[in-house]
Amino acid sequence: STSTEAIRATLFPGDGIGPEIAESVKQVINVAGVPIEWEEHYVGTEVDPRTQSFLTWESLESVRRNKVGLKGPMATPIGKGHRSLNLTLRKELGLYANVRPCNSLPGYKTRYDDVNLVTIRENTEGEYSGLEHQVVKGVVESLKIITRQASLRVAEYAFHYAKANGRERVSAIHKANIMRKTDGLFLQCCREVAAKYPEIKYEEVVIDNCCMELVKDPGTYDVLVMPNLYGDIISDLSAGLIGGLGLTPSCNIGEGGICLAEAVHGSAPDISGKNLANPTVLMLSAVMMLRHLRFNDQADRIHNAILRTIADGKYRTADLGGKSSTSDYTKAVCGHI
Amino acid sequence: STSTEAIRATLFPGDGIGPEIAESVKQVINVAGVPIEWEEHYVGTEVDPRTQSFLTWESLESVRRNKVGLKGPMATPIGKGHRSLNLTLRKELGLYANVRPCNSLPGYKTRYDDVNLVTIRENTEGEYSGLEHQVVKGVVESLKIITRQASLRVAEYAFHYAKANGRERVSAIHKANIMRKTDGLFLQCCREVAAKYPEIKYEEVVIDNCCMELVKDPGTYDVLVMPNLYGDIISDLSAGLIGGLGLTPSCNIGEGGICLAEAVHGSAPDISGKNLANPTVLMLSAVMMLRHLRFNDQADRIHNAILRTIADGKYRTADLGGKSSTSDYTKAVCGHI
Ligand SMILES: CC(C)[C@H](C(=O)O)[C@@H](O)C(=O)O
Ligand SMILES: CC(C)[C@H](C(=O)O)[C@@H](O)C(=O)O
């Protein structure tokens, strides 16, 4: 039976538009004939009155067991006394690397048409330590933590990724001219790993300079690896080059070989439930997940179908300047698979 | 005599191309008829064997006394056991705000033609505290310090600047969703100041989002105020939008009303002494200094002369795609004054 051959994958549809766009993804994966059996769990900020929990143990266990999953948007409530769910997932599942390929979309015009880069972000430490305190009234400090272990791990992943994907160069982004010890350690780790990959070019670029070059000539870059906050900044900047967070997929690599693909855009509560959401990012993230599972043919077919639908222009959602509903766009993609 | 009416201003020509471009600035200021008497001091990394010092007490005193100055590029030697001179000057002179107007140059084409924003960067604390240490082997931390005093001071300056320059909106850039206490305090201070300027719109933007919007649509922004590192990143990103550091002037506001205008680009040792350097940024920075001194007419004339020369295109230096020497370009600017 197919169910014995099927791959079990976890699905967190998430908040807001999450469930709608997750539905679209299930459809395209079905049409492409990938035997995925979804284990669906609700993780989000719209609390279930029965559990009173945003994040159940079962949800985490599901990813740990399946080692592969797809995650929709989760709202980050500000100042409500609990940590962001995104951060909690990163921590609990040891999601140490966030990978975001950023490619210009044929037919979707922005100021840039030559973007083809991948940001790989350390996802667990740095400026995100959560360690902050008031020293005296009016003086607060926060701790940025860089460890050799996490830096080596993300550097290893970056070079591994570059090699596996036929990329030529890895650029480590830093501010070691100011943070000599923390960013210095990060660079030191990158250098050690680089030495094991003589076939991949390695360079170091100061973050301010990197941002300037990215907007002047993004073609300068190939694979970029960096500490947490720089990754947060540069991955969004890069997304902006090709049109925004509505077009850039992402996937998180975690301890024990976990791959959790993720739509990094918001949960768009204003349009949720209205069949207006753009499922492109979640679809493209699912494509990353499929490649991880080595369903390369199916991944290519879905990817090309998305590109063709967007290039076509007939079935774009409102955020891309079109008038299409979520379901019509999804149907169009399915038609191209 | 003119010397009694003359304004004394400090000049640090700096390293590399510094002396050449400072020469250009002196010429244009002369031609514009501004009665400036320069007090010239060498501050830089090319050590004078007599003093063995990069930075003399007299140099600092000169700025403190004149309260106005112009500074060329100073190289930052990496890992040579002493602090960057740029940072030392910021600290010693209490240069708490770095102001960088960023405007598209008519006739100099980039991907953007609608850039008209100003970044105001807190310049003394934050991630630049220099406080770093190894906790245990393989674990290092650095401290980001945010104080109420420095945050209020830069926020005050930003709103003052916005009002004095007819700007409509101030955006505070932060990552308070992660660094709730440090960036939270920064925002709190901005809000307090904003309340005193009801005629200026105020908004808060998360840094990753800001970077994305800057590359998608820089017209979204007007005046941006932010902690040190974000300012470092966003001011360079913004410079990239209009063509790079070779086109964006800057000025530092310091304790006791000091105004130290500054070319933020590098010292370009490779072309130093060859009459190839582009003096535009130092000239534009001098224009900021002149406005500070209320030589508004002369500032306008110099500014327009620079814009016209660049728009003309006949006398551009190599970094702007031209073939002109430093001195020919300078002559052309002088001709337009
Ligand atoms: C929502 C926020 C906590 C998060 C981050 O800063 O990591 C987001 O910007 C992201 O990039 O996933
Ligand atoms: C050279 C470096 C120390 C400096 C900084 O980071 O402030 C530079 O990037 C700047 O913006 O002036």
Tab-separated table of C-alpha atoms in Angstrom, chain A residues 77-84 87 111-112 114 127-128 132-134 138-149 175 177-183 185 207-209 211-212 215-218 229-230 232-233 236-237 239-241 243-245, chain B residues 77-84 87 111-112 114 127-128 132-134 138-149 175 177-183 185 207-209 211-212 215-218 229-230 232-233 236-237 239-241 243-245:
chain	number	residue	atom	x	y	z
A	77	PRO	CA	2.909	38.698	20.169
A	78	ILE	CA	4.855	41.706	21.463
A	79	GLY	CA	5.377	42.045	25.168
A	80	LYS	CA	2.887	39.385	26.201
A	81	GLY	CA	5.287	37.820	28.612
A	82	HIS	CA	6.189	34.774	26.588
A	83	ARG	CA	8.906	34.133	24.090
A	84	SER	CA	8.229	34.150	20.378
A	87	LEU	CA	12.386	31.369	18.703
A	111	ARG	CA	15.118	46.792	-9.775
A	112	TYR	CA	17.396	43.735	-9.880
A	114	ASP	CA	20.583	39.109	-11.381
A	127	GLU	CA	22.210	38.707	19.798
A	128	TYR	CA	19.236	36.409	20.378
A	132	GLU	CA	19.537	41.335	29.108
A	133	HIS	CA	19.447	43.330	32.270
A	134	GLN	CA	19.409	46.766	33.752
A	138	GLY	CA	18.951	54.177	32.679
A	139	VAL	CA	21.706	51.743	31.745
A	140	VAL	CA	20.792	48.408	30.197
A	141	GLU	CA	22.899	45.775	28.565
A	142	SER	CA	22.305	42.766	26.412
A	143	LEU	CA	24.691	39.917	25.846
A	144	LYS	CA	25.705	38.614	22.481
A	145	ILE	CA	27.018	35.080	22.807
A	146	ILE	CA	29.142	33.390	20.183
A	147	THR	CA	30.277	29.827	20.723
A	148	ARG	CA	32.780	27.774	18.883
A	149	GLN	CA	30.339	24.890	18.670
A	175	LYS	CA	31.848	43.088	12.265
A	177	ASN	CA	36.734	45.156	13.376
A	178	ILE	CA	34.506	46.173	16.280
A	179	MET	CA	33.485	42.933	17.961
A	180	ARG	CA	36.916	41.394	17.769
A	181	LYS	CA	36.284	38.555	20.165
A	182	THR	CA	32.736	37.447	19.336
A	183	ASP	CA	32.740	37.970	15.603
A	185	LEU	CA	35.599	33.649	16.988
A	207	ILE	CA	28.450	43.704	7.332
A	208	ASP	CA	28.111	47.395	6.501
A	209	ASN	CA	30.137	46.922	3.374
A	211	CYS	CA	24.863	45.649	2.691
A	212	MET	CA	26.195	48.385	0.486
A	215	VAL	CA	22.198	46.955	-3.098
A	216	LYS	CA	24.796	48.081	-5.628
A	217	ASP	CA	25.519	44.717	-7.163
A	218	PRO	CA	24.011	41.592	-5.603
A	229	LEU	CA	21.263	39.141	13.771
A	230	TYR	CA	23.297	39.814	10.635
A	232	ASP	CA	18.139	38.338	10.097
A	233	ILE	CA	19.041	41.645	8.474
A	236	ASP	CA	15.399	40.297	4.620
A	237	LEU	CA	17.446	42.794	2.642
A	239	ALA	CA	14.395	39.203	-0.049
A	240	GLY	CA	13.692	42.864	-0.774
A	241	LEU	CA	15.940	42.719	-3.836
A	243	GLY	CA	10.360	41.535	-4.337
A	244	GLY	CA	9.929	40.776	-0.658
A	245	LEU	CA	9.183	38.081	1.870
B	77	PRO	CA	44.453	48.971	11.301
B	78	ILE	CA	43.042	45.537	12.117
B	79	GLY	CA	44.303	43.771	15.199
B	80	LYS	CA	47.262	46.059	15.835
B	81	GLY	CA	46.470	46.361	19.494
B	82	HIS	CA	45.072	49.864	19.473
B	83	ARG	CA	41.581	51.132	18.991
B	84	SER	CA	40.411	52.578	15.723
B	87	LEU	CA	36.266	55.365	17.423
B	111	ARG	CA	18.763	51.665	-9.728
B	112	TYR	CA	17.052	54.296	-7.572
B	114	ASP	CA	13.986	58.783	-5.485
B	127	GLU	CA	27.485	47.243	20.196
B	128	TYR	CA	30.601	49.444	20.112
B	132	GLU	CA	33.990	41.555	25.335
B	133	HIS	CA	35.357	38.549	27.033
B	134	GLN	CA	35.766	34.830	26.909
B	138	GLY	CA	34.920	28.448	23.027
B	139	VAL	CA	32.311	30.772	24.532
B	140	VAL	CA	32.708	34.516	24.119
B	141	GLU	CA	30.348	37.343	24.818
B	142	SER	CA	30.145	40.992	23.963
B	143	LEU	CA	28.076	43.593	25.730
B	144	LYS	CA	25.723	45.958	24.029
B	145	ILE	CA	25.088	48.958	26.242
B	146	ILE	CA	22.150	51.287	25.809
B	147	THR	CA	21.764	54.251	28.122
B	148	ARG	CA	18.896	56.589	28.635
B	149	GLN	CA	21.219	59.562	28.394
B	175	LYS	CA	15.044	45.096	17.128
B	177	ASN	CA	11.086	42.286	19.563
B	178	ILE	CA	14.306	40.462	20.417
B	179	MET	CA	16.339	42.915	22.494
B	180	ARG	CA	13.395	44.068	24.545
B	181	LYS	CA	15.385	45.832	27.230
B	182	THR	CA	18.190	47.523	25.310
B	183	ASP	CA	16.355	48.450	22.138
B	185	LEU	CA	14.952	51.616	26.235
B	207	ILE	CA	15.606	46.720	11.380
B	208	ASP	CA	15.134	43.664	9.162
B	209	ASN	CA	11.917	45.091	7.822
B	211	CYS	CA	16.329	47.046	5.252
B	212	MET	CA	13.825	45.218	3.098
B	215	VAL	CA	15.758	48.285	-1.106
B	216	LYS	CA	12.170	47.952	-2.314
B	217	ASP	CA	11.149	51.562	-1.899
B	218	PRO	CA	13.512	54.013	-0.202
B	229	LEU	CA	25.404	49.217	14.798
B	230	TYR	CA	22.072	49.577	13.014
B	232	ASP	CA	26.468	51.659	10.689
B	233	ILE	CA	24.573	49.126	8.578
B	236	ASP	CA	26.051	52.195	4.303
B	237	LEU	CA	23.068	50.441	2.754
B	239	ALA	CA	24.804	55.059	0.527
B	240	GLY	CA	24.698	52.025	-1.757
B	241	LEU	CA	21.300	53.100	-3.071
B	243	GLY	CA	26.041	54.927	-5.683
B	244	GLY	CA	28.251	54.267	-2.687
B	245	LEU	CA	30.385	55.859	-0.018
